[in-house]
Coordinates of C-alpha atoms and ligand atoms in Angstrom, one line a residue:
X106 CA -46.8 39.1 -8.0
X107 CA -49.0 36.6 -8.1
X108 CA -47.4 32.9 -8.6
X109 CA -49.6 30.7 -10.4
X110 CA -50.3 27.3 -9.8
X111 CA -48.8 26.4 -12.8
X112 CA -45.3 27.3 -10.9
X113 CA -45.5 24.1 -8.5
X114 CA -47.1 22.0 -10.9
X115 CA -44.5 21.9 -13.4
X116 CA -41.1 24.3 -12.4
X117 CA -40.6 23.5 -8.6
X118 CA -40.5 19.8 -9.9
X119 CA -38.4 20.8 -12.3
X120 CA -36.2 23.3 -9.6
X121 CA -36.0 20.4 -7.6
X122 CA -35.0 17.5 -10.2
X123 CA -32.2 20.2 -11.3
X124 CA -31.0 20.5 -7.6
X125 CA -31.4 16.5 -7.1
X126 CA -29.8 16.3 -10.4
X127 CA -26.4 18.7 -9.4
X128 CA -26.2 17.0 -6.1
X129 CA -26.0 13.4 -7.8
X130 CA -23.6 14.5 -10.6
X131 CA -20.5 13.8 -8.6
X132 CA -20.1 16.2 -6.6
X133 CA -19.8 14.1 -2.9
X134 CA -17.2 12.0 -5.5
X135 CA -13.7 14.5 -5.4
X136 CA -10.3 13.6 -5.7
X137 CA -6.9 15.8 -5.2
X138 CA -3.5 15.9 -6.3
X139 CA -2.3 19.5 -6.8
X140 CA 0.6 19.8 -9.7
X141 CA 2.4 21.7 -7.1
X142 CA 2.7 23.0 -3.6
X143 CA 4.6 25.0 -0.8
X144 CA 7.4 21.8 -0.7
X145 CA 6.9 20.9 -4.2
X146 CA 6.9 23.6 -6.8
X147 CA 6.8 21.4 -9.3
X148 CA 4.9 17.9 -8.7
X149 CA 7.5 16.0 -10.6
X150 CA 10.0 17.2 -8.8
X151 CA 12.7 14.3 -7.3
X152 CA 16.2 15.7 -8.0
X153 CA 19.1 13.6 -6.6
X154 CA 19.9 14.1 -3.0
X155 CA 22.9 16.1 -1.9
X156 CA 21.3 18.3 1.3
X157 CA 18.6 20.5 2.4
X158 CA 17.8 23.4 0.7
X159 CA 16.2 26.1 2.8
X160 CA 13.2 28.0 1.0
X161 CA 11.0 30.9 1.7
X162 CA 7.6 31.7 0.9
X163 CA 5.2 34.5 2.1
X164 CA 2.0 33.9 3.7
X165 CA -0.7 36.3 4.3
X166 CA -2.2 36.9 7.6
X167 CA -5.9 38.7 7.6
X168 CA -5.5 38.5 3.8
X169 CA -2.9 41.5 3.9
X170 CA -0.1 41.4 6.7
X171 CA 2.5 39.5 5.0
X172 CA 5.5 37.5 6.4
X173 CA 7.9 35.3 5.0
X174 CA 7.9 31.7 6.4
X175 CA 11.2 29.4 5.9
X176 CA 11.2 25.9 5.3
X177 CA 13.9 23.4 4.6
X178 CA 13.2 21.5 1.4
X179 CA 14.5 17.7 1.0
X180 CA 13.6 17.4 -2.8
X181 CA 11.1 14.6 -3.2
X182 CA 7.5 14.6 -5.2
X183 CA 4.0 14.7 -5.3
X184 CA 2.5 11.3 -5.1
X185 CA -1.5 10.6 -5.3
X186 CA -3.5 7.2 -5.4
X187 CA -7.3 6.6 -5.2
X188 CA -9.1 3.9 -4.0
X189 CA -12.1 2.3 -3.4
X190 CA -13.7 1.2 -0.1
X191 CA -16.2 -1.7 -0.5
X192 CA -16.3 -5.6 -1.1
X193 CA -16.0 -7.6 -3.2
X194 CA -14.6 -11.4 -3.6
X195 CA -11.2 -13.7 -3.8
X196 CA -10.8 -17.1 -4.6
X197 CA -8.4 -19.2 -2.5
X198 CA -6.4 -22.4 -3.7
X199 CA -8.8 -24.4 -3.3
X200 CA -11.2 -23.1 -5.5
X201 CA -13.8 -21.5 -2.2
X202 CA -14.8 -18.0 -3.3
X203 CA -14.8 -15.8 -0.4
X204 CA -16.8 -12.5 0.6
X205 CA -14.7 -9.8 1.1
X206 CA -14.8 -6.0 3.1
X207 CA -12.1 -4.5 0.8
X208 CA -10.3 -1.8 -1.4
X209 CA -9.9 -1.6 -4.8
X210 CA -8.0 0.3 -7.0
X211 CA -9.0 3.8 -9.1
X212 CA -5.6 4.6 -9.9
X213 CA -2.7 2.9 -11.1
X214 CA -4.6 -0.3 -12.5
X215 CA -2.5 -1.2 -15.1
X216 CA 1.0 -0.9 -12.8
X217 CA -1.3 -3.2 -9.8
X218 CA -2.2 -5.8 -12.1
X219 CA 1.7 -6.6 -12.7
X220 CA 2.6 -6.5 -9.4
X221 CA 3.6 -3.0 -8.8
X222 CA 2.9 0.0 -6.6
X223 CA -0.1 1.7 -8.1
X224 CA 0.9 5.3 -6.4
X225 CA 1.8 7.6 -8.9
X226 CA 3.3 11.0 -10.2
X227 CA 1.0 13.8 -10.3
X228 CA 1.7 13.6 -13.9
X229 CA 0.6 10.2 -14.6
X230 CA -2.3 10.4 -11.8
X231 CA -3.7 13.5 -13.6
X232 CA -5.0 11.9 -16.8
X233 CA -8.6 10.4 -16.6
X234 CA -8.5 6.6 -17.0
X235 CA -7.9 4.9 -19.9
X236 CA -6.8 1.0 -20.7
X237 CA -5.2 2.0 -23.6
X238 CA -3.6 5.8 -23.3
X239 CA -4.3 6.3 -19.6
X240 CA -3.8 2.9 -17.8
X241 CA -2.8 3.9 -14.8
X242 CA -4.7 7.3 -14.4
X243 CA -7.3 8.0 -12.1
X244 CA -10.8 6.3 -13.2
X245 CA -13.9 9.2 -13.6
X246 CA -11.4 12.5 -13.5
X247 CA -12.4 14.8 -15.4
X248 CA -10.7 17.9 -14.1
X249 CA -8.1 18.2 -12.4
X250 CA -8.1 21.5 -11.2
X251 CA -11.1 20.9 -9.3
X252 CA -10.6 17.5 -8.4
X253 CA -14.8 16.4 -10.2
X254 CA -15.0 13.3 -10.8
X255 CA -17.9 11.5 -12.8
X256 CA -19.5 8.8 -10.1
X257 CA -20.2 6.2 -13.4
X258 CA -16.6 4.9 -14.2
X259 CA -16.1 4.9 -10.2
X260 CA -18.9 2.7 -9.6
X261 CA -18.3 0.6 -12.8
X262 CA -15.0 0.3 -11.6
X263 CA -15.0 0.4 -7.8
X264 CA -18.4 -1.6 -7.0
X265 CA -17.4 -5.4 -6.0
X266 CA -13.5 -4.9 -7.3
X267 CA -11.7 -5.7 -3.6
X268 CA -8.6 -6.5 -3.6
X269 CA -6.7 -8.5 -1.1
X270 CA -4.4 -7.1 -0.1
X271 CA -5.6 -3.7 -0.8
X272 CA -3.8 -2.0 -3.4
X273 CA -0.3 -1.7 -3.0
X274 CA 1.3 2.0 -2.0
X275 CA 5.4 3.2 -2.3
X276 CA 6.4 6.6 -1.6
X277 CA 10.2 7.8 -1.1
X278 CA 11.1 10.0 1.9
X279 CA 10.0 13.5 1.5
X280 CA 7.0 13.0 -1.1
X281 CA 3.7 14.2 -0.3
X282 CA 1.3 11.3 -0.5
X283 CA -2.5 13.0 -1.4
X284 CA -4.5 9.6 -1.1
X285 CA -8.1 9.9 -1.6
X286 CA -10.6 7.2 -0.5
X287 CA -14.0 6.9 -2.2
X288 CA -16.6 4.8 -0.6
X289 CA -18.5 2.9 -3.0
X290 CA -21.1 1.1 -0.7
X291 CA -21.3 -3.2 -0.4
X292 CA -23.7 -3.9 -2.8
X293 CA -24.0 -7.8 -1.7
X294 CA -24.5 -6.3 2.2
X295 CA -26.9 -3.5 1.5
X296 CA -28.1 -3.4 5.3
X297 CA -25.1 -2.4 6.0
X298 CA -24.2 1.5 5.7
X299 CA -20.5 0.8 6.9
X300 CA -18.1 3.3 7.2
X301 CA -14.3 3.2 5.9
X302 CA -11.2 4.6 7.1
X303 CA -7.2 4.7 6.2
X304 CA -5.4 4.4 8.8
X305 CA -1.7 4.1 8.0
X306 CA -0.2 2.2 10.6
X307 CA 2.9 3.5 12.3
X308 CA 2.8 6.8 10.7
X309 CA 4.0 9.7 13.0
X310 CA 1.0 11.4 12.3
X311 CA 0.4 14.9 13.9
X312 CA -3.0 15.3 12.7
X313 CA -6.2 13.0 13.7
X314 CA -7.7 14.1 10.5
X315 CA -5.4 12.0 8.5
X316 CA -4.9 9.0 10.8
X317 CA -8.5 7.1 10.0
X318 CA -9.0 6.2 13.5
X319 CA -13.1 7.2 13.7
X320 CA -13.3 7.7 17.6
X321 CA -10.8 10.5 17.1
X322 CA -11.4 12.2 13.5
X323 CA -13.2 11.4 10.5
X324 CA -14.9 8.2 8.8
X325 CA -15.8 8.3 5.2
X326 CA -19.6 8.1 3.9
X327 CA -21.2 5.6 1.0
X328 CA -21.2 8.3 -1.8
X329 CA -18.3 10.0 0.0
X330 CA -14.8 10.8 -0.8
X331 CA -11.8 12.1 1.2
X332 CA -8.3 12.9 0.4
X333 CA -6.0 11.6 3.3
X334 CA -2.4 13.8 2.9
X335 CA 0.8 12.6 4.6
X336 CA 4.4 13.9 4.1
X337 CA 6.4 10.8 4.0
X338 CA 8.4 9.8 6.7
X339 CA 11.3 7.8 7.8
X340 CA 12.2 5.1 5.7
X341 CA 10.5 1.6 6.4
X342 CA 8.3 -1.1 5.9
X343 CA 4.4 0.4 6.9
X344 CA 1.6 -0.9 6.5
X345 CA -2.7 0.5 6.2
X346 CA -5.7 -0.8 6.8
X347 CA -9.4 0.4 7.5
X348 CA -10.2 1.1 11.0
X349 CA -13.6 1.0 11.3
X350 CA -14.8 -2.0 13.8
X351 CA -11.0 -3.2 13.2
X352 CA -11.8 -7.0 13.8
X353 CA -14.3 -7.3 11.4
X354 CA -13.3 -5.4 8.2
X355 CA -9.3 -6.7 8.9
X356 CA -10.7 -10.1 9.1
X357 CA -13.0 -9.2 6.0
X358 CA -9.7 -7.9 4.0
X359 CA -9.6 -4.3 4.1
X360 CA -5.4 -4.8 5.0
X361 CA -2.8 -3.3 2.6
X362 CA 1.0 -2.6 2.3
X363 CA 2.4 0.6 2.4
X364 CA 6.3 1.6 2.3
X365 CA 8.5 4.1 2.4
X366 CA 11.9 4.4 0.4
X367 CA 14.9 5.6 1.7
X368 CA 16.4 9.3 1.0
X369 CA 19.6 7.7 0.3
X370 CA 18.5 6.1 -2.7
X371 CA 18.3 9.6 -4.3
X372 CA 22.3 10.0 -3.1
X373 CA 24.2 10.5 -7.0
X374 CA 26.7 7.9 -8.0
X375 CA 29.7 8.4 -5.7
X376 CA 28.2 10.6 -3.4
X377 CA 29.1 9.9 0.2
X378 CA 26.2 7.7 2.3
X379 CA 27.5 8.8 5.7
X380 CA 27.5 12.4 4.9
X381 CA 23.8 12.0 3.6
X382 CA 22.7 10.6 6.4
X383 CA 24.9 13.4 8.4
X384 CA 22.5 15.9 6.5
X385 CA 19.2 13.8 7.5
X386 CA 20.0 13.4 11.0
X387 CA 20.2 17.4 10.8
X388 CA 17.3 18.0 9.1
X389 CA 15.7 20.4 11.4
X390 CA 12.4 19.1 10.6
X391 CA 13.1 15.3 11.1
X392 CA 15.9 16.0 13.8
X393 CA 16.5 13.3 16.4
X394 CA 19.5 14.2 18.7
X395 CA 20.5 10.4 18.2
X396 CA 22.8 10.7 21.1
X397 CA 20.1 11.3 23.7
X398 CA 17.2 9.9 21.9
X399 CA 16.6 6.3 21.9
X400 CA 13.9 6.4 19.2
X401 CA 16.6 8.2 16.8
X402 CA 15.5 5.9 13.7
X403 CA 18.9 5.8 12.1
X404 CA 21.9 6.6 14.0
X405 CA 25.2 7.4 11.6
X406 CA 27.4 4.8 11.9
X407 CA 30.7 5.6 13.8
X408 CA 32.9 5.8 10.3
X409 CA 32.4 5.0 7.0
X410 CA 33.5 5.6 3.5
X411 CA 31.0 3.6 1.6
X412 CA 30.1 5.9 -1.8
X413 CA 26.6 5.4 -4.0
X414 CA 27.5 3.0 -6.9
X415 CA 25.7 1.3 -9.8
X416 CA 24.5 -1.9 -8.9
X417 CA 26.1 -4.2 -12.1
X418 CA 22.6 -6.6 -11.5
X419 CA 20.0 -3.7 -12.5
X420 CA 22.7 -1.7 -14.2
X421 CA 20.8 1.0 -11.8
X422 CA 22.2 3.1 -8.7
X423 CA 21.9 0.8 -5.7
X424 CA 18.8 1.1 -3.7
X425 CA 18.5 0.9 0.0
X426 CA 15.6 -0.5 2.5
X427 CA 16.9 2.1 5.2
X428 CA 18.9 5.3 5.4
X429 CA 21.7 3.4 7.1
X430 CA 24.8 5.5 6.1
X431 CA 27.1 2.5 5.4
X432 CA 25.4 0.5 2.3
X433 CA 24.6 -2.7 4.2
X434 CA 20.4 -2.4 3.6
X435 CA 21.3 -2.5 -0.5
X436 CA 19.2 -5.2 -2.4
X437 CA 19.0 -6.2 -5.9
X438 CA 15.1 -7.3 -5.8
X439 CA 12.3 -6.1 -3.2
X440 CA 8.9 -8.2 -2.4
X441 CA 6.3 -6.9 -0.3
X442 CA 5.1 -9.8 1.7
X443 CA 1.9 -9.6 4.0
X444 CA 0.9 -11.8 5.9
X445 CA -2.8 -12.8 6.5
X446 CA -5.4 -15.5 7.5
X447 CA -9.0 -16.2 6.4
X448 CA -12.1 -17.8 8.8
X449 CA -14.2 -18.8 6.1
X450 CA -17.0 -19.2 8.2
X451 CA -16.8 -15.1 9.6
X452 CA -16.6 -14.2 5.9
X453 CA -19.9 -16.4 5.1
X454 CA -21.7 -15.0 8.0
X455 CA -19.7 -11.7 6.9
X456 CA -21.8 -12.4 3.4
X457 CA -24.9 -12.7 5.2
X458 CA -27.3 -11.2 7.4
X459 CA -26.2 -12.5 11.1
X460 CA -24.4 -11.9 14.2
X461 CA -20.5 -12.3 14.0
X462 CA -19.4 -14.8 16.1
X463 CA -16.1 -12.3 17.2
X464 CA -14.2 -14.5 20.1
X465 CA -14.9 -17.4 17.4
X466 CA -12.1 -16.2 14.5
X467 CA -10.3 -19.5 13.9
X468 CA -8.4 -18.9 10.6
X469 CA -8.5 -21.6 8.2
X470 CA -6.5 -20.2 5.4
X471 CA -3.2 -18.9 5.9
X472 CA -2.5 -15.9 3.1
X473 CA 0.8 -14.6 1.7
X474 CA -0.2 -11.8 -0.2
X475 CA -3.8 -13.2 0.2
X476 CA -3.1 -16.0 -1.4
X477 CA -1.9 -19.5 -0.1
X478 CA 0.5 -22.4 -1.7
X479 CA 0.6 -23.1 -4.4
X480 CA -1.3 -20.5 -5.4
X481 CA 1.3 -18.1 -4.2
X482 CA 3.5 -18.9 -6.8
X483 CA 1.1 -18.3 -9.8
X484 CA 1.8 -15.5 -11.3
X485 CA -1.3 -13.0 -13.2
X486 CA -0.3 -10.6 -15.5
X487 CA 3.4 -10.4 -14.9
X488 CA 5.5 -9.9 -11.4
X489 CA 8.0 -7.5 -10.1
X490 CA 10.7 -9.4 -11.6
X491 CA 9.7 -9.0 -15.4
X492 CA 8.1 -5.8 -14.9
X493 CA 5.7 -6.4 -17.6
X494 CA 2.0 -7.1 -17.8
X495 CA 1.7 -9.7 -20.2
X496 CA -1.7 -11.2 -21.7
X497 CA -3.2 -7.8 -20.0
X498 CA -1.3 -5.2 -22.0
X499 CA -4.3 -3.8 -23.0
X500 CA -6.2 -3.5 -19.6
X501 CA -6.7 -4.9 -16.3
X502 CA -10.5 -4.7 -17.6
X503 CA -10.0 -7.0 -20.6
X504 CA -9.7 -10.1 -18.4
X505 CA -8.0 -12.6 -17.2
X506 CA -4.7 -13.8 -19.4
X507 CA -5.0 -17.4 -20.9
X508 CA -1.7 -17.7 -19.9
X509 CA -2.1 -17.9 -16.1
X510 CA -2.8 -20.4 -13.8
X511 CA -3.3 -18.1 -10.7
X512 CA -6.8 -18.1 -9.5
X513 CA -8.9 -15.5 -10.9
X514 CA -12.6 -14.3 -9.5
X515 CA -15.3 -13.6 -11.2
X516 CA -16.3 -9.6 -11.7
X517 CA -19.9 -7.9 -11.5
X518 CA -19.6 -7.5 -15.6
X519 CA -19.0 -11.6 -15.6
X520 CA -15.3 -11.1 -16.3
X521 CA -12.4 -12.9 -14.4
X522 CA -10.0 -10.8 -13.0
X523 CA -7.2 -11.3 -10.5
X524 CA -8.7 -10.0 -7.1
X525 CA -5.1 -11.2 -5.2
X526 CA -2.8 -9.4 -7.8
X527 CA 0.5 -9.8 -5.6
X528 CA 2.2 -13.2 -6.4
X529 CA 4.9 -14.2 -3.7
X530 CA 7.5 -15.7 -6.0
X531 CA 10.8 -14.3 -4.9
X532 CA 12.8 -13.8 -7.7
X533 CA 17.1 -13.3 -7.2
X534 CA 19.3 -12.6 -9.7
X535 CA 22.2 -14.9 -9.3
X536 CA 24.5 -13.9 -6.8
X537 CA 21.9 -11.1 -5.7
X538 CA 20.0 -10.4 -2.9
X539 CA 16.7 -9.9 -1.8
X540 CA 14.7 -7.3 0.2
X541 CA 11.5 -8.6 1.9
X542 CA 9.3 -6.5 3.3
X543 CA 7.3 -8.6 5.4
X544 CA 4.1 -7.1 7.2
X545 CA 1.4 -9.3 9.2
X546 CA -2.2 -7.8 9.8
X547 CA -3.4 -11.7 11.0
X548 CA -6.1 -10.7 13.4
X549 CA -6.2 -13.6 15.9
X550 CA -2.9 -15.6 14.6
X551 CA 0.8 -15.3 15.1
X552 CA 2.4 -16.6 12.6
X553 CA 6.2 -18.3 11.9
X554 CA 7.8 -17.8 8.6
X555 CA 11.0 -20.1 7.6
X556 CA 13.4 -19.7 5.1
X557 CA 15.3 -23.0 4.2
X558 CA 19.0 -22.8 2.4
X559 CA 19.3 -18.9 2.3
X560 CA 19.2 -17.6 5.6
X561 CA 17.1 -14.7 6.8
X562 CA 19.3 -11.3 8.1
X563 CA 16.6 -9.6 9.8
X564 CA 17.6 -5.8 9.7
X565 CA 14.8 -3.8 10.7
X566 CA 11.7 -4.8 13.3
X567 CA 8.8 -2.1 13.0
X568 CA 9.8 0.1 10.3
X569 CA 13.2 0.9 12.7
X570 CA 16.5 -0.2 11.6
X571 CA 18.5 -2.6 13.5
X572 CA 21.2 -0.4 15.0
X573 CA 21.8 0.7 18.6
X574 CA 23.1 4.3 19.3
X575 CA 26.8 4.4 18.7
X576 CA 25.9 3.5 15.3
X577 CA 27.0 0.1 15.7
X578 CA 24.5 -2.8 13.5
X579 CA 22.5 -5.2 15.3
X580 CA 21.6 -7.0 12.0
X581 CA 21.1 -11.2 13.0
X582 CA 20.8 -14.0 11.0
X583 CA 17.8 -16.3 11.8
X584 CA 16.1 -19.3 9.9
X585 CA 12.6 -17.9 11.1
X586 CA 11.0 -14.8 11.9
X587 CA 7.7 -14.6 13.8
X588 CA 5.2 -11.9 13.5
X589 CA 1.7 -11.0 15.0
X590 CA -1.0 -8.7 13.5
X591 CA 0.6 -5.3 13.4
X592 CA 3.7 -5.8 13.0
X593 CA 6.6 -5.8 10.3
X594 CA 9.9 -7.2 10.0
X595 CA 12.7 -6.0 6.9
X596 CA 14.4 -9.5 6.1
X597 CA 17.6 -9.7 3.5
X598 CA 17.7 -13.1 1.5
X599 CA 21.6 -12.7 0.6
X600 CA 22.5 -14.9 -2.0
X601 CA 25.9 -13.9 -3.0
X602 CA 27.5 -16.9 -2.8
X603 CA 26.8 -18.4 -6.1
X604 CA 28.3 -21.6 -5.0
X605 CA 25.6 -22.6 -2.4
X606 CA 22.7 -20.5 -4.6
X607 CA 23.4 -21.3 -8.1
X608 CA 21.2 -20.4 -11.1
X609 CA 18.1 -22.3 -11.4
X610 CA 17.8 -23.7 -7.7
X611 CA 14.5 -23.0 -5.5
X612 CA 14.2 -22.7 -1.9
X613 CA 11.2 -22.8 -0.1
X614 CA 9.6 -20.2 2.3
X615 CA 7.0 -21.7 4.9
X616 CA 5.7 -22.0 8.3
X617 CA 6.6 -24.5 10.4
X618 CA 3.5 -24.5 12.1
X619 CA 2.5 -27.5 10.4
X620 CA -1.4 -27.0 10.6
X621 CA -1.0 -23.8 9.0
X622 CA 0.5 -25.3 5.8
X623 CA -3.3 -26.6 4.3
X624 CA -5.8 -24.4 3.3
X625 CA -8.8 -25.4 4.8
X626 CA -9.8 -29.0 4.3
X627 CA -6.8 -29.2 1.9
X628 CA -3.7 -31.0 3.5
X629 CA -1.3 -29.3 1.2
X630 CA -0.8 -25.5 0.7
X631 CA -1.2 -22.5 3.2
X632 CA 1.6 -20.4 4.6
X633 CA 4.2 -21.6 1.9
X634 CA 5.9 -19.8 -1.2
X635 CA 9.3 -20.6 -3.3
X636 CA 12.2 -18.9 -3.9
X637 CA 13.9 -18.8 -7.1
X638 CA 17.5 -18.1 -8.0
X639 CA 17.9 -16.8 -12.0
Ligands
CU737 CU1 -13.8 -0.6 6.5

């Protein structure tokens, strides 16, 4: 057969445009979050905790010899988030925009722009993005099954939409976590073909895959997606960030919070907290023979009676920060607090085309949440406390609510929107307490925080609780805490006594390292937020 020219003039080009055309369509975008698996049948699945339950499934060697594998199941979920790895920009309190290397969020937009957790139920996760009917879905699915994605709504959404900090994550003990990362490329640095990476800090993680450390696994392309899978572990306050060229893109922002909740908070009303723990501790696949073991993570304490019991604040089961067997991690309120600080002048050059002046990082604003004083205290869209969203029912893409006074930055599209979502208000019901989960990814600072009036009972240091191994609790009470980059420290603000913390007081949170209470040039602000008894 003879092929004419015709052929290459016009149907190679058009072979070709059709080939160019499938490989642009979205297919190097995926996402994943499977409605069920091996552990969890069913991805909604969280039933409350009273022991292991020991399953069985058959798996298929050579694609015929079958044999029956056992496994204990803890209960628990399937969780997924997706995220964006880019930049984009926040403003400070004193009005300086800065560049950011950051994430932003493609799930869970609506629940991140009022201060909560954007990981979500499979169920929830699993519905293409939609301000009004999907808010907190993931943006460009458009099938599940295979996990396509259309690349338009991510790059509408992802491109220049950093957040600092990176969008919040919460999982409970015994979820699996599918979180995929989608690199969407620095448009305002296009020189740059930089990598990104999850690495979830302090996660006992077996494989290199999922740990976002480049030397040892894999980094994620511009164009590029990849689902990171982790089956939570014990309780704590974590943290994440990228982990490519760690000083520069930590600096640049890419730093998030990340925690696990406690099995215990799934014990039923009245069930017995000591025995659950009992049951944990014997959990063959978690099993730490806390008598030997000093890194047993909670060791039972050496008797205790203490039942699950409905907290009469939240009119809700009490929750716990740990799996500590005796009820003493309960809180009423939690806040994730990180701890961060800015060098303006490495984010300009950061902006720009030159050498990073590395051994130079001299932070000049001093971030709660990436935010400093008073800034801290505005609120965007709604908080933790009220649980609503306010002026941005509608959508995190409508804008920025007339209501607020927190410092909003401008989008690509010309619209303000809150690139620092997390306010650091702490807000305790009266006669309450107060979990704070306080994580520090400062890269060249340590940093003092101070609590004055309500004292600080520090109860876990590094996502471990305080206890030694008879059980016994090394809980202290402190007036300041003092972190550096990588690490985290559980803190209880225990306001019980309504005598000394009455309704409508405020007590202040700061550092007493005086020079970091300013935010640049600005000799009032940094390192400072307020706490508010209601
Ligand atoms: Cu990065």
């Amino acid at each position: 057969m003879v092929v004419g020219k015709m052929f290459y003039r016009f149907w190679l080009p058009a072979f070709l445009l059709c080939f160019v055309t499938l490989s642009a369509s979205g297919q190097s975008f995926r996402v994943q979050c499977p409605s069920a698996t091996s552990l969890h049948p069913s991805a909604n699945a969280s039933a409350p905790y009273t022991g292991p339950t020991t399953r069985t499934v058959t798996i298929y060697q050579d694609g015929n010899t079958s044999f029956p594998l056992a496994y204990v199941d803890e209960g628990g979920a399937i969780k997924c988030q997706q995220i964006s790895g880019g930049d984009g920009y926040a403003t400070m309190a004193d009005g300086t925009q800065t560049y950011l290397f950051a994430f932003g969020p493609l799930s869970g937009l609506s629940d991140l722009a009022s201060g909560q957790p954007a990981t979500q139920l499979g169920s929830v996760f699993n519905v293409a993005y939609d301000p009004v009917s999907a808010p907190n879905g993931a943006v460009g699915l458009m099938d599940p099954a295979t996990g396509h994605v259309d690349p338009r709504p991510i790059m509408d959404v992802g491109v220049m939409n950093g957040n600092m900090p990176a969008p919040l994550m919460a999982i409970d003990e015994d979820d699996e976590f599918f979180l995929t990362l989608t690199n969407v490329g620095q448009i305002m640095r296009p020189d740059l073909f930089e990598q990104h990476t999850v690495h979830f800090h302090g996660y006992p993680n077996a494989s290199a895959f999922y740990d976002g450390v480049p030397d040892a696994s894999v980094a994620i392309n511009i164009g590029g997606s990849f689902t990171y899978y982790y089956l939570a572990p014990d309780a704590g306050t974590y943290f994440w960030h990228c982990h490519i060229t760690p000083p520069e893109h930590l600096q640049m922002g890419m730093v998030g919070q990340l925690y696990v909740r406690p099995r215990q908070n799934r014990v039923p009303v009245n069930g017995g907290l000591r025995a659950a723990l009992v049951l944990q501790q014997n959990d063959p696949r978690t099993a730490s023979n806390c008598a030997a073991d000093i890194l047993c993570s909670s060791p039972v304490p050496p008797a205790n009676t203490v039942a699950q019991a409905v907290d009469p604040r939240t009119s809700s089961p009490y929750k716990y920060a740990y799996n500590d067997g005796d009820g003493t991690t309960a809180y009423d309120v939690e806040y994730p607090i990180q701890i961060h600080g800015f060098d303006p002048n490495f984010h300009f050059v950061g902006m720009t085309f030159n050498p990073e002046n590395f051994a130079g990082i001299k932070d000049k604003y001093f971030l709660l949440n990436g935010r400093s004083y008073p800034d801290t205290v505005n609120v965007t869209g709604g908080n933790q406390d009220s649980n609503t969203i306010g002026a941005n029912t509608a959508s995190p893409f409508v804008g920025a609510p007339t209501s607020s006074t927190a410092m909003y930055t401008q989008s690509a599209d010309g619209v303000g929107r809150p690139s620092q979502p997390l306010n650091t208000l702490i807000t305790i019901p009266e006669g309450g307490k107060a979990l704070l989960r306080i994580s520090d990814l400062d890269v060249s600072e340590f940093q003092t925080l101070a609590s004055l009036g309500i004292p600080m009972q520090v109860i876990a240091i590094n996502a471990r609780l305080l206890r030694d191994q008879a059980g016994t609790n090394l809980y202290y009470n402190t007036n300041s805490i003092t972190l550096g980059g990588g690490e985290s420290i559980d803190v209880i603000l225990d306001a019980s006594d309504t005598t000394k913390y009455p309704a409508g007081s405020t007590f202040y949170l700061y550092t007493p390292n005086l020079d970091h209470l300013s935010n640049d040039a600005e000799n009032f602000g940094g390192l400072m937020t307020e706490v508010v008894i209601k």
